[in-house]
Amino acid sequence: MTLRIDCSRVRWDDIHVKESHPKKPLDKHIKEVKNFYEELRSLFRIYRIDDEIDLLIDLVIQYHDMGKLHPRWRVGKKGARHSEYSVLWLLCNRDSLNRTLNSYSICRNGFIKTLYMLIFKHHSTINLTPPSVKDHNLRKVFSNDMIWHDYYEYIKNLDFKDRIRLADLYGLFKIADILSADPRYIENRDILQSPTPIKVEDVKYIVSNGGIDKERWIEQTALKDLNNLALLRAYTGWGKTTASLLYTVDKEPVKIFYLLPTITAINKFYEKLRS
């Protein structure tokens, strides 16, 4: 089914001039997102295999903010939703997308509709709930059940590993988008640094800030000899949170995630690590 869109009334702004963020033209933002995305892939060791999933996320990055070229959209102006305008831009500039896709013969049914969905919802939750669409052109597109059917079928027909990979890469894109949008991250790139291996001496230094219990420390150092899957149970105050860092010694993790019950606990542990 061909989607008929009236593009004659829209005069898109210049990508090299129109700001996507304060003092940043859109083309610069897209380049930054691409660079951050590649750095994050390298950091998390998610290597390119140049398959359809790689292509899909590359296209999301390339086109996700093209809606900001719509004359109704301005930095700081509320009401105009650039994500839906980005889909409209794609529909009005199909030649640009087709030129990219012509060199690929691997795109399965539903690929384009999935691209629309990932762009449309790149600032919200990905699900099968029809979005609330303001632009009258896009209402015709997203009221079409085939959009949802093709998107659902595309995701459903991916094998499990590809679904996980798609979720991982889409998440890295969203992080890269945030990093480019906030100038603090442009100046401070610690988040993209390769992880420093944790040593027993480092953990001992952190633990010893409040004085060290030698007998307990002997118990705690046993954590580094645990297998890849382990459950630690100990009484309150034993030092589970800090000592659990020992579990990662010699395992070379890419990242370590902590789930703590309160903001206070998170801040306290963060400051302890920084010191």
mmCIF file of C-alpha atoms in Angstrom:
data_model
loop_
_atom_site.group_PDB
_atom_site.id
_atom_site.type_symbol
_atom_site.label_atom_id
_atom_site.label_comp_id
_atom_site.label_asym_id
_atom_site.label_seq_id
_atom_site.Cartn_x
_atom_site.Cartn_y
_atom_site.Cartn_z
ATOM 1 C CA MET A 1 0.000 0.000 0.000
ATOM 2 C CA THR A 2 1.388 3.427 -0.977
ATOM 3 C CA LEU A 3 1.218 6.135 1.675
ATOM 4 C CA ARG A 4 0.191 9.426 0.095
ATOM 5 C CA ILE A 5 1.618 12.448 1.874
ATOM 6 C CA ASP A 6 1.213 16.092 0.892
ATOM 7 C CA CYS A 7 4.723 17.538 1.119
ATOM 8 C CA SER A 8 4.160 20.554 -1.099
ATOM 9 C CA ARG A 9 3.451 22.960 1.759
ATOM 10 C CA VAL A 10 6.586 22.216 3.777
ATOM 11 C CA ARG A 11 9.833 24.064 3.039
ATOM 12 C CA TRP A 12 12.460 22.345 5.122
ATOM 13 C CA ASP A 13 15.208 24.469 6.700
ATOM 14 C CA ASP A 14 18.947 24.102 6.024
ATOM 15 C CA ILE A 15 20.609 21.288 8.005
ATOM 16 C CA HIS A 16 23.862 23.269 8.188
ATOM 17 C CA VAL A 17 22.160 26.352 9.630
ATOM 18 C CA LYS A 18 19.125 25.237 11.645
ATOM 19 C CA GLU A 19 19.985 24.691 15.305
ATOM 20 C CA SER A 20 19.004 21.396 16.893
ATOM 21 C CA HIS A 21 20.307 22.578 20.269
ATOM 22 C CA PRO A 22 21.507 25.992 21.463
ATOM 23 C CA LYS A 23 24.410 27.140 19.273
ATOM 24 C CA LYS A 24 24.612 23.769 17.531
ATOM 25 C CA PRO A 25 23.403 23.182 13.945
ATOM 26 C CA LEU A 26 21.650 19.916 13.239
ATOM 27 C CA ASP A 27 24.392 18.471 11.047
ATOM 28 C CA LYS A 28 26.888 18.874 13.896
ATOM 29 C CA HIS A 29 24.528 17.165 16.346
ATOM 30 C CA ILE A 30 24.086 14.184 14.029
ATOM 31 C CA LYS A 31 27.854 13.855 13.600
ATOM 32 C CA GLU A 32 28.336 13.970 17.372
ATOM 33 C CA VAL A 33 25.680 11.313 17.914
ATOM 34 C CA LYS A 34 27.404 9.081 15.353
ATOM 35 C CA ASN A 35 30.776 9.556 17.053
ATOM 36 C CA PHE A 36 29.435 8.966 20.564
ATOM 37 C CA TYR A 37 27.544 5.906 19.333
ATOM 38 C CA GLU A 38 30.679 4.359 17.834
ATOM 39 C CA GLU A 39 32.657 5.097 21.003
ATOM 40 C CA LEU A 40 29.959 3.457 23.110
ATOM 41 C CA ARG A 41 29.931 0.407 20.846
ATOM 42 C CA SER A 42 33.669 0.109 21.270
ATOM 43 C CA LEU A 43 33.405 0.587 25.031
ATOM 44 C CA PHE A 44 30.782 -2.145 25.378
ATOM 45 C CA ARG A 45 32.474 -4.351 22.767
ATOM 46 C CA ILE A 46 29.451 -4.570 20.498
ATOM 47 C CA TYR A 47 31.283 -4.890 17.225
ATOM 48 C CA ARG A 48 29.946 -4.176 13.760
ATOM 49 C CA ILE A 49 28.964 -7.051 11.537
ATOM 50 C CA ASP A 50 27.323 -4.791 8.926
ATOM 51 C CA ASP A 51 24.023 -6.617 9.003
ATOM 52 C CA GLU A 52 20.456 -5.354 8.817
ATOM 53 C CA ILE A 53 20.396 -4.391 12.505
ATOM 54 C CA ASP A 54 23.510 -2.244 12.087
ATOM 55 C CA LEU A 55 21.908 -0.578 9.069
ATOM 56 C CA LEU A 56 18.638 0.046 10.901
ATOM 57 C CA ILE A 57 20.304 1.871 13.799
ATOM 58 C CA ASP A 58 22.628 3.762 11.441
ATOM 59 C CA LEU A 59 19.539 5.089 9.658
ATOM 60 C CA VAL A 60 17.860 5.981 12.948
ATOM 61 C CA ILE A 61 20.929 8.044 13.855
ATOM 62 C CA GLN A 62 21.060 9.696 10.448
ATOM 63 C CA TYR A 63 17.384 10.690 10.342
ATOM 64 C CA HIS A 64 16.137 10.818 13.962
ATOM 65 C CA ASP A 65 16.203 14.621 14.243
ATOM 66 C CA MET A 66 15.520 15.644 10.651
ATOM 67 C CA GLY A 67 12.113 16.827 11.835
ATOM 68 C CA LYS A 68 13.867 19.754 13.484
ATOM 69 C CA LEU A 69 14.224 21.175 9.975
ATOM 70 C CA HIS A 70 10.464 21.709 9.893
ATOM 71 C CA PRO A 71 9.760 25.473 9.928
ATOM 72 C CA ARG A 72 7.391 25.060 12.883
ATOM 73 C CA TRP A 73 10.128 23.629 15.079
ATOM 74 C CA ARG A 74 12.515 25.905 16.992
ATOM 75 C CA VAL A 75 14.908 25.347 19.900
ATOM 76 C CA GLY A 76 12.999 25.996 23.114
ATOM 77 C CA LYS A 77 9.622 26.216 21.396
ATOM 78 C CA LYS A 78 6.996 23.915 22.853
ATOM 79 C CA GLY A 79 4.270 22.114 20.963
ATOM 80 C CA ALA A 80 6.067 21.021 17.794
ATOM 81 C CA ARG A 81 7.105 17.366 18.092
ATOM 82 C CA HIS A 82 10.236 16.870 16.070
ATOM 83 C CA SER A 83 10.079 13.070 16.228
ATOM 84 C CA GLU A 84 6.907 12.925 14.159
ATOM 85 C CA TYR A 85 8.237 15.625 11.838
ATOM 86 C CA SER A 86 11.292 13.392 11.330
ATOM 87 C CA VAL A 87 9.046 10.638 10.001
ATOM 88 C CA LEU A 88 7.331 13.216 7.810
ATOM 89 C CA TRP A 89 10.746 14.324 6.493
ATOM 90 C CA LEU A 90 11.539 10.723 5.557
ATOM 91 C CA LEU A 91 8.232 10.343 3.770
ATOM 92 C CA CYS A 92 8.854 13.582 1.876
ATOM 93 C CA ASN A 93 12.459 12.694 1.045
ATOM 94 C CA ARG A 94 12.207 9.047 0.116
ATOM 95 C CA ASP A 95 14.882 9.428 -2.547
ATOM 96 C CA SER A 96 17.469 10.060 0.170
ATOM 97 C CA LEU A 97 16.484 6.864 1.966
ATOM 98 C CA ASN A 98 16.188 4.853 -1.243
ATOM 99 C CA ARG A 99 19.712 5.791 -2.305
ATOM 100 C CA THR A 100 21.008 4.362 0.954
ATOM 101 C CA LEU A 101 18.936 1.200 0.701
ATOM 102 C CA ASN A 102 19.700 0.489 -2.953
ATOM 103 C CA SER A 103 23.056 -1.005 -2.031
ATOM 104 C CA TYR A 104 21.408 -3.439 0.395
ATOM 105 C CA SER A 105 19.386 -6.477 -0.543
ATOM 106 C CA ILE A 106 18.969 -7.782 2.995
ATOM 107 C CA CYS A 107 16.099 -5.626 4.225
ATOM 108 C CA ARG A 108 13.127 -7.756 5.216
ATOM 109 C CA ASN A 109 9.461 -6.824 5.078
ATOM 110 C CA GLY A 110 8.641 -4.242 7.700
ATOM 111 C CA PHE A 111 12.140 -2.737 7.786
ATOM 112 C CA ILE A 112 10.989 0.738 6.701
ATOM 113 C CA LYS A 113 7.966 0.741 9.033
ATOM 114 C CA THR A 114 10.233 -0.285 11.906
ATOM 115 C CA LEU A 115 12.575 2.578 11.024
ATOM 116 C CA TYR A 116 9.606 4.965 11.205
ATOM 117 C CA MET A 117 8.633 3.597 14.608
ATOM 118 C CA LEU A 118 12.121 3.764 16.120
ATOM 119 C CA ILE A 119 12.479 7.364 14.971
ATOM 120 C CA PHE A 120 8.982 8.357 16.043
ATOM 121 C CA LYS A 121 9.493 6.952 19.542
ATOM 122 C CA HIS A 122 13.143 7.767 20.155
ATOM 123 C CA HIS A 123 12.149 9.971 23.104
ATOM 124 C CA SER A 124 9.550 7.579 24.497
ATOM 125 C CA THR A 125 8.854 3.938 25.241
ATOM 126 C CA ILE A 126 8.931 1.464 22.382
ATOM 127 C CA ASN A 127 5.719 -0.545 22.377
ATOM 128 C CA LEU A 128 2.768 -1.383 20.148
ATOM 129 C CA THR A 129 0.507 1.356 21.491
ATOM 130 C CA PRO A 130 -0.519 3.738 18.677
ATOM 131 C CA PRO A 131 0.991 7.176 19.316
ATOM 132 C CA SER A 132 -0.931 10.401 19.602
ATOM 133 C CA VAL A 133 -0.104 12.230 16.382
ATOM 134 C CA LYS A 134 -0.563 15.980 15.933
ATOM 135 C CA ASP A 135 0.398 16.436 12.285
ATOM 136 C CA HIS A 136 -2.581 15.770 10.001
ATOM 137 C CA ASN A 137 -0.368 14.147 7.357
ATOM 138 C CA LEU A 138 1.027 11.646 9.825
ATOM 139 C CA ARG A 139 -2.373 10.814 11.250
ATOM 140 C CA LYS A 140 -3.108 9.145 7.934
ATOM 141 C CA VAL A 141 0.125 7.180 8.200
ATOM 142 C CA PHE A 142 -0.125 6.025 11.792
ATOM 143 C CA SER A 143 -3.837 5.335 11.663
ATOM 144 C CA ASN A 144 -3.015 2.697 9.072
ATOM 145 C CA ASP A 145 -3.060 -0.710 10.775
ATOM 146 C CA MET A 146 -0.429 -1.972 8.342
ATOM 147 C CA ILE A 147 2.185 0.217 10.048
ATOM 148 C CA TRP A 148 1.612 -1.583 13.311
ATOM 149 C CA HIS A 149 1.247 -4.990 11.708
ATOM 150 C CA ASP A 150 4.483 -4.681 9.705
ATOM 151 C CA TYR A 151 6.414 -3.320 12.682
ATOM 152 C CA TYR A 152 5.153 -6.087 14.972
ATOM 153 C CA GLU A 153 5.860 -8.797 12.421
ATOM 154 C CA TYR A 154 9.355 -7.471 11.767
ATOM 155 C CA ILE A 155 10.311 -7.569 15.445
ATOM 156 C CA LYS A 156 8.603 -10.921 15.985
ATOM 157 C CA ASN A 157 10.475 -12.519 13.092
ATOM 158 C CA LEU A 158 13.904 -11.474 14.354
ATOM 159 C CA ASP A 159 15.743 -14.267 16.083
ATOM 160 C CA PHE A 160 16.407 -13.833 19.791
ATOM 161 C CA LYS A 161 20.014 -12.663 19.415
ATOM 162 C CA ASP A 162 19.015 -10.019 16.861
ATOM 163 C CA ARG A 163 16.281 -8.706 19.156
ATOM 164 C CA ILE A 164 18.781 -8.345 21.982
ATOM 165 C CA ARG A 165 21.271 -6.704 19.650
ATOM 166 C CA LEU A 166 18.644 -4.296 18.342
ATOM 167 C CA ALA A 167 17.676 -3.330 21.900
ATOM 168 C CA ASP A 168 21.330 -2.860 22.894
ATOM 169 C CA LEU A 169 22.219 -0.723 19.880
ATOM 170 C CA TYR A 170 19.050 1.348 20.103
ATOM 171 C CA GLY A 171 19.874 1.995 23.755
ATOM 172 C CA LEU A 172 23.402 3.108 22.854
ATOM 173 C CA PHE A 173 21.971 5.462 20.240
ATOM 174 C CA LYS A 174 19.673 7.028 22.843
ATOM 175 C CA ILE A 175 22.610 7.493 25.225
ATOM 176 C CA ALA A 176 24.666 9.040 22.407
ATOM 177 C CA ASP A 177 21.792 11.404 21.631
ATOM 178 C CA ILE A 178 21.705 12.536 25.267
ATOM 179 C CA LEU A 179 25.478 12.986 25.380
ATOM 180 C CA SER A 180 25.445 15.252 22.332
ATOM 181 C CA ALA A 181 22.506 17.257 23.667
ATOM 182 C CA ASP A 182 24.239 18.134 26.950
ATOM 183 C CA PRO A 183 27.403 20.270 26.664
ATOM 184 C CA ARG A 184 28.644 18.957 30.013
ATOM 185 C CA TYR A 185 29.298 15.588 28.406
ATOM 186 C CA ILE A 186 31.125 17.131 25.470
ATOM 187 C CA GLU A 187 33.623 18.658 27.891
ATOM 188 C CA ASN A 188 33.794 15.748 30.349
ATOM 189 C CA ARG A 189 34.110 12.433 28.529
ATOM 190 C CA ASP A 190 34.805 10.222 31.555
ATOM 191 C CA ILE A 191 31.733 8.158 30.745
ATOM 192 C CA LEU A 192 33.413 6.981 27.541
ATOM 193 C CA GLN A 193 36.718 5.987 29.090
ATOM 194 C CA SER A 194 37.760 2.360 29.049
ATOM 195 C CA PRO A 195 37.213 0.727 32.438
ATOM 196 C CA THR A 196 40.133 0.489 34.861
ATOM 197 C CA PRO A 197 40.646 -3.041 36.213
ATOM 198 C CA ILE A 198 39.728 -3.323 39.889
ATOM 199 C CA LYS A 199 42.513 -4.450 42.196
ATOM 200 C CA VAL A 200 42.307 -5.914 45.680
ATOM 201 C CA GLU A 201 44.391 -3.009 46.999
ATOM 202 C CA ASP A 202 41.871 -0.503 45.624
ATOM 203 C CA VAL A 203 38.964 -2.165 47.405
ATOM 204 C CA LYS A 204 40.961 -2.449 50.620
ATOM 205 C CA TYR A 205 41.634 1.283 50.475
ATOM 206 C CA ILE A 206 37.906 2.018 50.114
ATOM 207 C CA VAL A 207 36.975 -0.383 52.916
ATOM 208 C CA SER A 208 39.670 0.974 55.247
ATOM 209 C CA ASN A 209 38.218 4.506 55.235
ATOM 210 C CA GLY A 210 36.168 3.578 58.277
ATOM 211 C CA GLY A 211 38.812 1.305 59.743
ATOM 212 C CA ILE A 212 39.305 -2.294 58.702
ATOM 213 C CA ASP A 213 38.300 -5.455 60.508
ATOM 214 C CA LYS A 214 41.090 -7.919 59.685
ATOM 215 C CA GLU A 215 39.019 -11.055 60.208
ATOM 216 C CA ARG A 216 36.170 -9.689 58.120
ATOM 217 C CA TRP A 217 38.605 -8.584 55.414
ATOM 218 C CA ILE A 218 39.809 -12.181 55.094
ATOM 219 C CA GLU A 219 36.180 -13.229 54.578
ATOM 220 C CA GLN A 220 35.599 -10.436 52.086
ATOM 221 C CA THR A 221 38.653 -11.219 49.952
ATOM 222 C CA ALA A 222 37.226 -14.690 49.351
ATOM 223 C CA LEU A 223 34.722 -12.998 47.028
ATOM 224 C CA LYS A 224 37.335 -12.688 44.289
ATOM 225 C CA ASP A 225 37.508 -16.475 44.015
ATOM 226 C CA LEU A 226 33.787 -16.972 43.387
ATOM 227 C CA ASN A 227 32.520 -18.311 40.080
ATOM 228 C CA ASN A 228 30.751 -16.191 37.453
ATOM 229 C CA LEU A 229 27.372 -16.579 39.136
ATOM 230 C CA ALA A 230 27.169 -16.044 42.879
ATOM 231 C CA LEU A 231 24.826 -14.979 45.665
ATOM 232 C CA LEU A 232 26.212 -13.113 48.668
ATOM 233 C CA ARG A 233 24.266 -13.122 51.931
ATOM 234 C CA ALA A 234 25.550 -11.339 55.025
ATOM 235 C CA TYR A 235 24.220 -9.273 57.903
ATOM 236 C CA THR A 236 23.691 -5.517 57.684
ATOM 237 C CA GLY A 237 26.970 -3.662 58.111
ATOM 238 C CA TRP A 238 29.167 -6.530 56.910
ATOM 239 C CA GLY A 239 30.204 -4.453 53.903
ATOM 240 C CA LYS A 240 28.489 -6.331 51.090
ATOM 241 C CA THR A 241 28.198 -3.353 48.741
ATOM 242 C CA THR A 242 31.832 -2.288 48.796
ATOM 243 C CA ALA A 243 33.331 -5.752 49.205
ATOM 244 C CA SER A 244 31.343 -7.025 46.228
ATOM 245 C CA LEU A 245 33.805 -5.122 44.043
ATOM 246 C CA LEU A 246 36.238 -7.922 44.876
ATOM 247 C CA TYR A 247 33.988 -10.298 42.966
ATOM 248 C CA THR A 248 35.067 -8.573 39.730
ATOM 249 C CA VAL A 249 38.815 -8.952 40.295
ATOM 250 C CA ASP A 250 40.412 -10.783 37.335
ATOM 251 C CA LYS A 251 37.035 -11.081 35.577
ATOM 252 C CA GLU A 252 37.560 -7.936 33.436
ATOM 253 C CA PRO A 253 33.946 -6.732 33.280
ATOM 254 C CA VAL A 254 33.075 -4.007 30.788
ATOM 255 C CA LYS A 255 30.693 -2.356 33.255
ATOM 256 C CA ILE A 256 29.487 -3.004 36.792
ATOM 257 C CA PHE A 257 25.880 -2.196 37.671
ATOM 258 C CA TYR A 258 24.656 -1.595 41.209
ATOM 259 C CA LEU A 259 20.993 -1.488 42.209
ATOM 260 C CA LEU A 260 20.696 0.258 45.559
ATOM 261 C CA PRO A 261 17.464 0.881 47.491
ATOM 262 C CA THR A 262 17.673 4.645 48.082
ATOM 263 C CA ILE A 263 19.121 7.800 46.549
ATOM 264 C CA THR A 264 21.064 8.317 49.772
ATOM 265 C CA ALA A 265 22.695 4.901 49.450
ATOM 266 C CA ILE A 266 23.534 5.585 45.803
ATOM 267 C CA ASN A 267 25.130 8.956 46.565
ATOM 268 C CA LYS A 268 27.035 7.580 49.555
ATOM 269 C CA PHE A 269 28.504 4.707 47.549
ATOM 270 C CA TYR A 270 29.294 6.989 44.615
ATOM 271 C CA GLU A 271 31.209 9.397 46.847
ATOM 272 C CA LYS A 272 33.036 6.475 48.426
ATOM 273 C CA LEU A 273 34.174 5.301 44.994
ATOM 274 C CA ARG A 274 35.227 8.797 43.947
ATOM 275 C CA SER A 275 37.350 9.253 47.055
#
